PDB file of C-alpha atoms in Angstrom:
ATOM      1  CA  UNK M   1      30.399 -16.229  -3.941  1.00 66.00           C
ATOM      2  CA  UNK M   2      27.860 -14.043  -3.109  1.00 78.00           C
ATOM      3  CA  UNK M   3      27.221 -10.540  -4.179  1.00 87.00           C
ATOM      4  CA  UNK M   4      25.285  -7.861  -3.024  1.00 91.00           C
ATOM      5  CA  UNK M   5      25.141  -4.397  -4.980  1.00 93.00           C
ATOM      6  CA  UNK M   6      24.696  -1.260  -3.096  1.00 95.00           C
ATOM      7  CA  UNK M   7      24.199   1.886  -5.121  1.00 95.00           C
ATOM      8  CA  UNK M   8      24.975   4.467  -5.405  1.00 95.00           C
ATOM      9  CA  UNK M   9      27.919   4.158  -3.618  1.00 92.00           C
ATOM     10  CA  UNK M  10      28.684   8.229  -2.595  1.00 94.00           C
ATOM     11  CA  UNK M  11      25.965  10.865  -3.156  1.00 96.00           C
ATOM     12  CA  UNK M  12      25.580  14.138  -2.034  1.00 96.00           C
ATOM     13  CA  UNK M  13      22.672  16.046  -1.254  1.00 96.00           C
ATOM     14  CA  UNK M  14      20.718  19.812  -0.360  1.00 97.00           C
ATOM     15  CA  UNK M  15      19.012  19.603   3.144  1.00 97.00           C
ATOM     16  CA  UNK M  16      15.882  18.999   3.046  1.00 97.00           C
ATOM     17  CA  UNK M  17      15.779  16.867  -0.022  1.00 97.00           C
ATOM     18  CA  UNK M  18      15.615  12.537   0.139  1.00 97.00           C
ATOM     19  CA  UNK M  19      17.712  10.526  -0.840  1.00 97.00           C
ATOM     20  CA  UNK M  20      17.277   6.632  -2.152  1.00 97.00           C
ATOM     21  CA  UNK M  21      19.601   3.782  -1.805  1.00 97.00           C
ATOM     22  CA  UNK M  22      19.479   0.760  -3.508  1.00 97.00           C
ATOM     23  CA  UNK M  23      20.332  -2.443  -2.009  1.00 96.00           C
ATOM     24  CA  UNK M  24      20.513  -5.977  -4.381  1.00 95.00           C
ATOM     25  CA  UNK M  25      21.354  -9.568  -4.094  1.00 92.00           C
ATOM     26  CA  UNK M  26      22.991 -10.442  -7.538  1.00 92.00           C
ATOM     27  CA  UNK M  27      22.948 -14.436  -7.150  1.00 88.00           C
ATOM     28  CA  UNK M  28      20.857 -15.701  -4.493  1.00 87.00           C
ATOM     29  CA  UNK M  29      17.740 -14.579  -3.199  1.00 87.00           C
ATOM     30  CA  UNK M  30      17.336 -12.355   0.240  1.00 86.00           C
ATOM     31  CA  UNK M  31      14.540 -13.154   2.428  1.00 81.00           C
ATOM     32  CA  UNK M  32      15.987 -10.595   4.891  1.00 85.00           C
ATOM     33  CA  UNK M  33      18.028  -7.915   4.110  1.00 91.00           C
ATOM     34  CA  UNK M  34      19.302  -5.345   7.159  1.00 91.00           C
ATOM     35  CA  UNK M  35      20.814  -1.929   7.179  1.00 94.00           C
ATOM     36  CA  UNK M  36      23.607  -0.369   8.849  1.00 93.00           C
ATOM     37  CA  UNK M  37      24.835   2.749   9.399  1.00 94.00           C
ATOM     38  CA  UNK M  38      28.740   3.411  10.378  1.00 89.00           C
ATOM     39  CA  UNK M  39      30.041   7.286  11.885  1.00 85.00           C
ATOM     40  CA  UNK M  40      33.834   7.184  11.312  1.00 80.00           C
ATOM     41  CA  UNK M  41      36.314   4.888  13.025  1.00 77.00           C
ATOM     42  CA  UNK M  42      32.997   3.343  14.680  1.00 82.00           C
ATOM     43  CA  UNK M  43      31.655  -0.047  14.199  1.00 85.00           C
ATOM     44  CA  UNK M  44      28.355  -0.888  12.333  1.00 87.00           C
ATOM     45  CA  UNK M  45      25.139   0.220  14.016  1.00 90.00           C
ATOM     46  CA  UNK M  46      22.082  -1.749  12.611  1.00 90.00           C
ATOM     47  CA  UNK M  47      19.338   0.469  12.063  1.00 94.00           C
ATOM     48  CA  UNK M  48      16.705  -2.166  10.708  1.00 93.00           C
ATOM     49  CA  UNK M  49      15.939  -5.798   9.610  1.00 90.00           C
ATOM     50  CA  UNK M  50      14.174  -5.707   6.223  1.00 88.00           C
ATOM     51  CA  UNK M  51      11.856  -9.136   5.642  1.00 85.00           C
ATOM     52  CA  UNK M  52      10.666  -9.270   2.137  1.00 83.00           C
ATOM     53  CA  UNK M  53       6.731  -8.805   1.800  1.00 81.00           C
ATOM     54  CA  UNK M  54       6.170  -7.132   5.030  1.00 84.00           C
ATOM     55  CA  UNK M  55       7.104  -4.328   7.060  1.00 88.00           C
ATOM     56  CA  UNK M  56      10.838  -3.623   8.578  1.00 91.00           C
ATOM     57  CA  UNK M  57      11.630  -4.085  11.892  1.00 92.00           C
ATOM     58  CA  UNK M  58      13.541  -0.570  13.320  1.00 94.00           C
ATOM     59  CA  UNK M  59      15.866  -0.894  16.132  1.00 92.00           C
ATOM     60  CA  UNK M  60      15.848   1.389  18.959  1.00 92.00           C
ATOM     61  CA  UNK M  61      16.165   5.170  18.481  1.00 93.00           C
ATOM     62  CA  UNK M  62      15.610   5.186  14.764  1.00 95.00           C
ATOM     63  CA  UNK M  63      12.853   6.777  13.825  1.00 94.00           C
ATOM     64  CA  UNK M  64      10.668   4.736  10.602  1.00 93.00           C
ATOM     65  CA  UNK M  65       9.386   7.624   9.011  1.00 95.00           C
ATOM     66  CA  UNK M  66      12.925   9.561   8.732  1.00 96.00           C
ATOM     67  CA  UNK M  67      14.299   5.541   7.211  1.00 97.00           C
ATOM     68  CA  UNK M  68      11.932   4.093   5.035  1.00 96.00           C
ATOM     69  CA  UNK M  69      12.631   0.691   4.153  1.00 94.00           C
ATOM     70  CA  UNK M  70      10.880  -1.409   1.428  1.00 91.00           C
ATOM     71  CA  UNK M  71      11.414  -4.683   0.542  1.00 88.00           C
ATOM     72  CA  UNK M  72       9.204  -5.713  -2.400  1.00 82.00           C
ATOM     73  CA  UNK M  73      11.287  -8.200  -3.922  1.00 89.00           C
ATOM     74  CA  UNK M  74      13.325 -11.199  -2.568  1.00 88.00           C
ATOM     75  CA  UNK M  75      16.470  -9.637  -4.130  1.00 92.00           C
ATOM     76  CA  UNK M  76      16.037  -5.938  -3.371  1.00 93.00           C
ATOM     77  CA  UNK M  77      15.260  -3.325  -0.937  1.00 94.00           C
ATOM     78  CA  UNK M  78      15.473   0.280  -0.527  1.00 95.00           C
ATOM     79  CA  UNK M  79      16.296   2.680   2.283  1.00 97.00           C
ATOM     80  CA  UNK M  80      15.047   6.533   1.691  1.00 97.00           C
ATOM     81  CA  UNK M  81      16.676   9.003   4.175  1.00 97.00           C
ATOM     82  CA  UNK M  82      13.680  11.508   4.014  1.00 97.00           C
ATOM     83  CA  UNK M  83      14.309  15.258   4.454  1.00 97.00           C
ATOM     84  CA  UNK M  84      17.983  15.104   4.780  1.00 97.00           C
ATOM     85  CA  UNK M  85      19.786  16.797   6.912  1.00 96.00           C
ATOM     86  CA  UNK M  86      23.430  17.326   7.266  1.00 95.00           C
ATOM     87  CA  UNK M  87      23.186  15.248  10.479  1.00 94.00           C
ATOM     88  CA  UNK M  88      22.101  11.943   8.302  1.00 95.00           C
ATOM     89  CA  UNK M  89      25.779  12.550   6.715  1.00 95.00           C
ATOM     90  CA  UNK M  90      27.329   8.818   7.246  1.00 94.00           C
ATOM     91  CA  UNK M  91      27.767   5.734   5.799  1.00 92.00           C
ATOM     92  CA  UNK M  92      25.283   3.246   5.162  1.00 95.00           C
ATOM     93  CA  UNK M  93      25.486  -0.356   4.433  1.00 93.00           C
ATOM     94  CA  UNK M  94      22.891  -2.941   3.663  1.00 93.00           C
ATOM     95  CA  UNK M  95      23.569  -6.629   3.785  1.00 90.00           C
ATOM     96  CA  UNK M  96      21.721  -9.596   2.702  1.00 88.00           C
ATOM     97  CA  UNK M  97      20.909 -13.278   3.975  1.00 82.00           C
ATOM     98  CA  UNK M  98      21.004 -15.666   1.646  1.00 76.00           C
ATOM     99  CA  UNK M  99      18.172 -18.227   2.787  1.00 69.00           C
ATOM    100  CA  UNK M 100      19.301 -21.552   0.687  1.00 70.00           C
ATOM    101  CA  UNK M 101      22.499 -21.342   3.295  1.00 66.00           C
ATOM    102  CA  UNK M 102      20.213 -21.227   5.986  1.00 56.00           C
ATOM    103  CA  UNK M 103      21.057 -17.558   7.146  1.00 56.00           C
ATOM    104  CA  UNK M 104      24.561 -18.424   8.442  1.00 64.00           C
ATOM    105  CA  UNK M 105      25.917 -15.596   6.809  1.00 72.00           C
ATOM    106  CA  UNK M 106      25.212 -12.376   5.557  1.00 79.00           C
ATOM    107  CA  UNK M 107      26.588 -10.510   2.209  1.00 85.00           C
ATOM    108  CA  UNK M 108      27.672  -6.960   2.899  1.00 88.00           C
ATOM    109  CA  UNK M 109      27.193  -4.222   0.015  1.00 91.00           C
ATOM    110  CA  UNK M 110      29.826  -2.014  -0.744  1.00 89.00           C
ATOM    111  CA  UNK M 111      28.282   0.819   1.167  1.00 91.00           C
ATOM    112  CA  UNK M 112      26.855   4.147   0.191  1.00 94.00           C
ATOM    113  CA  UNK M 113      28.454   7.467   1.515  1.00 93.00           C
ATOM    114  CA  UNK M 114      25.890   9.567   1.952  1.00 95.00           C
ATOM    115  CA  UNK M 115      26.767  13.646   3.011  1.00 95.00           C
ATOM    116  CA  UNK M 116      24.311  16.392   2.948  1.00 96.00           C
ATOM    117  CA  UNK M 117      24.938  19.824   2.651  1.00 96.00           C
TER     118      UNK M 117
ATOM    119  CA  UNK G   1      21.142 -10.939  24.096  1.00 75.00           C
ATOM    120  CA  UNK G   2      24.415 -11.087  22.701  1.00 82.00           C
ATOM    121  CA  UNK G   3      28.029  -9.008  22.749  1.00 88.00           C
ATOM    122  CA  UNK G   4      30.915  -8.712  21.458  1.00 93.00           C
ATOM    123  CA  UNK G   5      34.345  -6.681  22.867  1.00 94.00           C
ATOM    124  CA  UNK G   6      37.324  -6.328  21.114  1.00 95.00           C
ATOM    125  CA  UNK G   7      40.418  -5.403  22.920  1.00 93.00           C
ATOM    126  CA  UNK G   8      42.438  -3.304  21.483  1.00 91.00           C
ATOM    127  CA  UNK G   9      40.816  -0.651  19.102  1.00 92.00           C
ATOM    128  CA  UNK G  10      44.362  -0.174  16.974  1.00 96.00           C
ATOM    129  CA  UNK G  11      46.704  -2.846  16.785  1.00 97.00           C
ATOM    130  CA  UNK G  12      50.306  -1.991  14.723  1.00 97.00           C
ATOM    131  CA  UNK G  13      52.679  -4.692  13.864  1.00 97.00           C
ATOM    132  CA  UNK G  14      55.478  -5.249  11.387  1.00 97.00           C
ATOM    133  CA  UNK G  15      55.586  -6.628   7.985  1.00 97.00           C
ATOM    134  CA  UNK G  16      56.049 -10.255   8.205  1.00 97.00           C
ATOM    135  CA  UNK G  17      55.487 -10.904  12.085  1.00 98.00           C
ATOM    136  CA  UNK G  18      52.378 -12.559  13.596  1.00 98.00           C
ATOM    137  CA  UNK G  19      48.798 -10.834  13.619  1.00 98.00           C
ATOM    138  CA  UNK G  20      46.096 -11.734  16.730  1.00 98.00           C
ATOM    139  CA  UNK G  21      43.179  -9.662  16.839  1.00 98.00           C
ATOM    140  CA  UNK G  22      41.216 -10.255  19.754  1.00 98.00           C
ATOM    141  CA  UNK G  23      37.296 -11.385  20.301  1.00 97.00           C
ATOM    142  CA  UNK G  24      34.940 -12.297  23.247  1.00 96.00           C
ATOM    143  CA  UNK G  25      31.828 -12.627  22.942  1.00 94.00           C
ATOM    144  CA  UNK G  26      28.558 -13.428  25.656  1.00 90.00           C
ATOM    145  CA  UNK G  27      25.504 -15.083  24.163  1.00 84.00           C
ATOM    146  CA  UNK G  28      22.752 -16.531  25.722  1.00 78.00           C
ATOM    147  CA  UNK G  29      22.698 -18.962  22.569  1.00 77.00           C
ATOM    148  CA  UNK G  30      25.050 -21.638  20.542  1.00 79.00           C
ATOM    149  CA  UNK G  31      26.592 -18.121  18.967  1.00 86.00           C
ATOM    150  CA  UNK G  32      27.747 -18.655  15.182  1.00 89.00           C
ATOM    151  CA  UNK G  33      31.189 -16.229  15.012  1.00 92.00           C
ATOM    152  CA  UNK G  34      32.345 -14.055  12.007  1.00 92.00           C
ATOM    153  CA  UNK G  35      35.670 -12.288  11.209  1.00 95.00           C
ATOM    154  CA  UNK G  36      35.086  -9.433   8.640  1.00 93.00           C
ATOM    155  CA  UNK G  37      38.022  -6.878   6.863  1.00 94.00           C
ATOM    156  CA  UNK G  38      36.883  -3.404   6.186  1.00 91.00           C
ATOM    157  CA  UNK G  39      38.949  -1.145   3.645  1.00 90.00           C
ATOM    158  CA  UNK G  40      38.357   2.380   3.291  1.00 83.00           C
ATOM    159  CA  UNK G  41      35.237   3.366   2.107  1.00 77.00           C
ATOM    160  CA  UNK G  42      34.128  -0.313   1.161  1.00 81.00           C
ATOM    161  CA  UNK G  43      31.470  -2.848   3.039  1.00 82.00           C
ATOM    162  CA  UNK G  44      32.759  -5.862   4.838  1.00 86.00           C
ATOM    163  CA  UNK G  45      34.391  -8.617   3.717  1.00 89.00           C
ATOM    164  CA  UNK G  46      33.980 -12.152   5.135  1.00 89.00           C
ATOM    165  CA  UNK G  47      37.151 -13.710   6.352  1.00 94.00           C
ATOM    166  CA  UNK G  48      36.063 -16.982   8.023  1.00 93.00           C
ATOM    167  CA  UNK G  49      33.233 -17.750   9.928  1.00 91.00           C
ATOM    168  CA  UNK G  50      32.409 -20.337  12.686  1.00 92.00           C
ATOM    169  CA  UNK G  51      29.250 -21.902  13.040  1.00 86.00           C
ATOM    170  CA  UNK G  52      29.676 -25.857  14.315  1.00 84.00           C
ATOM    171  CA  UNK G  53      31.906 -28.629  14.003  1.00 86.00           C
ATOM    172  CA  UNK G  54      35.946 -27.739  13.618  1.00 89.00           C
ATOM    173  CA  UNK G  55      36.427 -25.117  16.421  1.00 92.00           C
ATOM    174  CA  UNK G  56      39.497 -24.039  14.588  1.00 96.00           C
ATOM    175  CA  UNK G  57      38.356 -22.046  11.369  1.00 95.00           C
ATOM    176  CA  UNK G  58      40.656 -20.921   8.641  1.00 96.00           C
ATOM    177  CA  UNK G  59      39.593 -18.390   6.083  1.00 95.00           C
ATOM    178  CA  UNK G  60      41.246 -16.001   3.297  1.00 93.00           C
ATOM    179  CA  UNK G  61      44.499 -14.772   2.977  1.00 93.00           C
ATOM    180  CA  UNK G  62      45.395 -16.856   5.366  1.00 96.00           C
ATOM    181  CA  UNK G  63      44.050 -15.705   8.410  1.00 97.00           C
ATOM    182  CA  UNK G  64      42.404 -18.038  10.619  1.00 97.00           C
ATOM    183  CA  UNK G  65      40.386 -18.148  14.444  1.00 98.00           C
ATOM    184  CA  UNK G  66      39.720 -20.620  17.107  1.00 96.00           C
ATOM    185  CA  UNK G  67      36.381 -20.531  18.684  1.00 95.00           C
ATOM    186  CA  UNK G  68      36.733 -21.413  22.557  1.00 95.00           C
ATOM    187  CA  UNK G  69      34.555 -21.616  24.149  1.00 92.00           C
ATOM    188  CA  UNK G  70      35.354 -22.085  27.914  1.00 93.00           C
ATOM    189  CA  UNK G  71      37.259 -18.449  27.667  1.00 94.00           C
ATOM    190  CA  UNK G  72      33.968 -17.453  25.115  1.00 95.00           C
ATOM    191  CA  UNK G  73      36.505 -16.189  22.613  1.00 96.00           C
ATOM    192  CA  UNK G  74      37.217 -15.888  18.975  1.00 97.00           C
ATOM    193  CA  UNK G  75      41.144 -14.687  18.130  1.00 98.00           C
ATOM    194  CA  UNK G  76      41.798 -14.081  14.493  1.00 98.00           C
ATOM    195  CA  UNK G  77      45.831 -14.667  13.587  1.00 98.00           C
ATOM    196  CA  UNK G  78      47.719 -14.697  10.682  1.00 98.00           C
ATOM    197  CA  UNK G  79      51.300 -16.257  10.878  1.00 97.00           C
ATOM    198  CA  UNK G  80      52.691 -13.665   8.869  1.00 97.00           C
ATOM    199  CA  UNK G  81      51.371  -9.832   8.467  1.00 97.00           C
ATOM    200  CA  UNK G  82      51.295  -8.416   4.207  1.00 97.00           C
ATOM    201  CA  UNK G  83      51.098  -4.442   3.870  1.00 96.00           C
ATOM    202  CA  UNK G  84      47.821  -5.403   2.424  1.00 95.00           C
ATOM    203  CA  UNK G  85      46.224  -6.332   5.534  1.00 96.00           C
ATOM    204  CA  UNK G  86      46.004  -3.089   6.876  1.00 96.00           C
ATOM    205  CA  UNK G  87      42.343  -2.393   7.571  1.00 96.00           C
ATOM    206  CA  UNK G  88      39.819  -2.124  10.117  1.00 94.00           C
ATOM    207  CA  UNK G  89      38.788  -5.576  11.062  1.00 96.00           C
ATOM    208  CA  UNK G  90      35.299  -6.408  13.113  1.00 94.00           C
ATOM    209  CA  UNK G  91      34.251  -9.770  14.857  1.00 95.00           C
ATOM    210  CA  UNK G  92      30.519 -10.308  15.006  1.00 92.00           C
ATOM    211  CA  UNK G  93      28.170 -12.573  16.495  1.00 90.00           C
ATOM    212  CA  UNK G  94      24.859 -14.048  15.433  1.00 84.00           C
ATOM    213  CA  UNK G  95      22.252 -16.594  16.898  1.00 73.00           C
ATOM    214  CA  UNK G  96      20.701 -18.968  14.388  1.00 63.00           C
ATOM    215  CA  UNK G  97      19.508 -17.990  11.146  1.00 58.00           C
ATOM    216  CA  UNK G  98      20.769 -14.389  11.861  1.00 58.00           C
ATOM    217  CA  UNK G  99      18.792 -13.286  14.433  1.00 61.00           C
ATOM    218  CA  UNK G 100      20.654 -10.368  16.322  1.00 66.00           C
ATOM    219  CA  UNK G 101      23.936 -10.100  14.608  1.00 77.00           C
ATOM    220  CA  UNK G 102      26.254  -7.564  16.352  1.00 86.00           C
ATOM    221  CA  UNK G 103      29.559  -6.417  15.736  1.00 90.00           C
ATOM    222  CA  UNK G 104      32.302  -5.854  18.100  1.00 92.00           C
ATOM    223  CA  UNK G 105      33.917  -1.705  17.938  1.00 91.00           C
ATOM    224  CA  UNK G 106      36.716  -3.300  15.241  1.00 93.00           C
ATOM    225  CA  UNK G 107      39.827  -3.083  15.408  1.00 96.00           C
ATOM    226  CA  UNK G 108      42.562  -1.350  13.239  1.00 96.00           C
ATOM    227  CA  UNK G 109      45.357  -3.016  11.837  1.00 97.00           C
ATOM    228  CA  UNK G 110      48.495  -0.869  10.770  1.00 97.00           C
ATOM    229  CA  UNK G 111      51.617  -2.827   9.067  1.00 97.00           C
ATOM    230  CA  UNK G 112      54.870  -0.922   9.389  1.00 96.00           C
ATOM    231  CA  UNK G 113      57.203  -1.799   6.767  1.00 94.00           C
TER     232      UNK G 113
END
């Protein structure tokens, strides 16, 4: 089946710093890519739809320039939580559409805890 | 836009008796319908998905759901609960081609022994 790689998968950081997480589609190629975020015992809150080649689409409330979001490649993209603070402490999860299954399902990472200190 | 509701946010039964996890779901479009397993500090995990044809959909470890949709809902069951399949478990929704795919709140699943 199909894979998607999310590293890292915990990291800790100072306030104040950013932090990069890397989101990849191992075996098929991801013309849109989305990220989640998850507070405990709560479900998945999508935060953004990532189309390769052009800017992400940001859902309600969160702010771009706190998220960046690149998607450069049809099999990768990257969300940097800028100027952490311990707030952004949560778990994020990106998953992937594979577009030669006509985006009937999407392929979840593994998830990246991130908590700031 | 689209929904989904899950009733019951923790659901306990006993090793070897039946599972149902329940899902309803409004859309304003022909929804496609997803079961996914979350352990502990992993992503999601497709169990079966629904998006035309067979309304009754079986997946892995032998769980399975029936789409209907005159009551718009999506129960997952499993004839027979493992320890394994404790874990939080989330229905989600999506239009075509994955436009606005939501989740439901999930739903625990503890297996006494």
């Amino acid at each position: 089946g199909a894979v998607v790689s999310q590293h890292p998968s915990r990291v800790i950081c100072k306030s104040g710093t950013s932090v990069k997480i890397e989101c990849r589609s191992l075996d098929f190629q991801a013309t849109t890519m989305f990220w989640y975020r998850q507070f405990p015992k709560q479900s998945l809150m999508l935060m953004a739809t990532s189309n390769e080649g052009s800017k992400a689409t940001y859902e309600q409330g969160v702010e771009k320039d706190k998220f960046l979001i690149n998607h450069a490649s049809l099999t990768l993209s990257t969300l940097t939580v800028t100027s952490a603070h311990p707030e952004d402490s949560s778990f994020y999860i990106c998953s992937a559409m594979d577009r030669d299954t006509m985006n009937t399902e999407a392929f979840f990472g593994q998830g990246t805890r991130l908590t700031v200190v | 836009a689209q929904s989904v509701t899950q009733l019951g946010s923790h659901v306990s039964v006993s090793e070897g008796a039946l599972v149902l996890l329940r899902c309803n779901y409004s859309s304003s479009v022909p929804p496609y319908l997803f079961w996914y397993v979350q352990y502990p500090n992993q992503g999601l995990q497709l169990l079966l998905k629904y998006t035309t044809g067979a309304t009754l959909v079986k997946g892995i470890n032998g769980f399975e759901a029936e789409f209907k949709k005159s009551e718009t809902s999506f129960h997952l069951t499993k004839p027979s609960a493992h320890m394994s399949d404790a874990a939080e478990y989330f229905c989600a929704v999506s239009g075509n081609y994955g436009q606005n795919f939501v989740f439901g709140p999930g739903t625990r699943l503890s297996v006494l022994p």
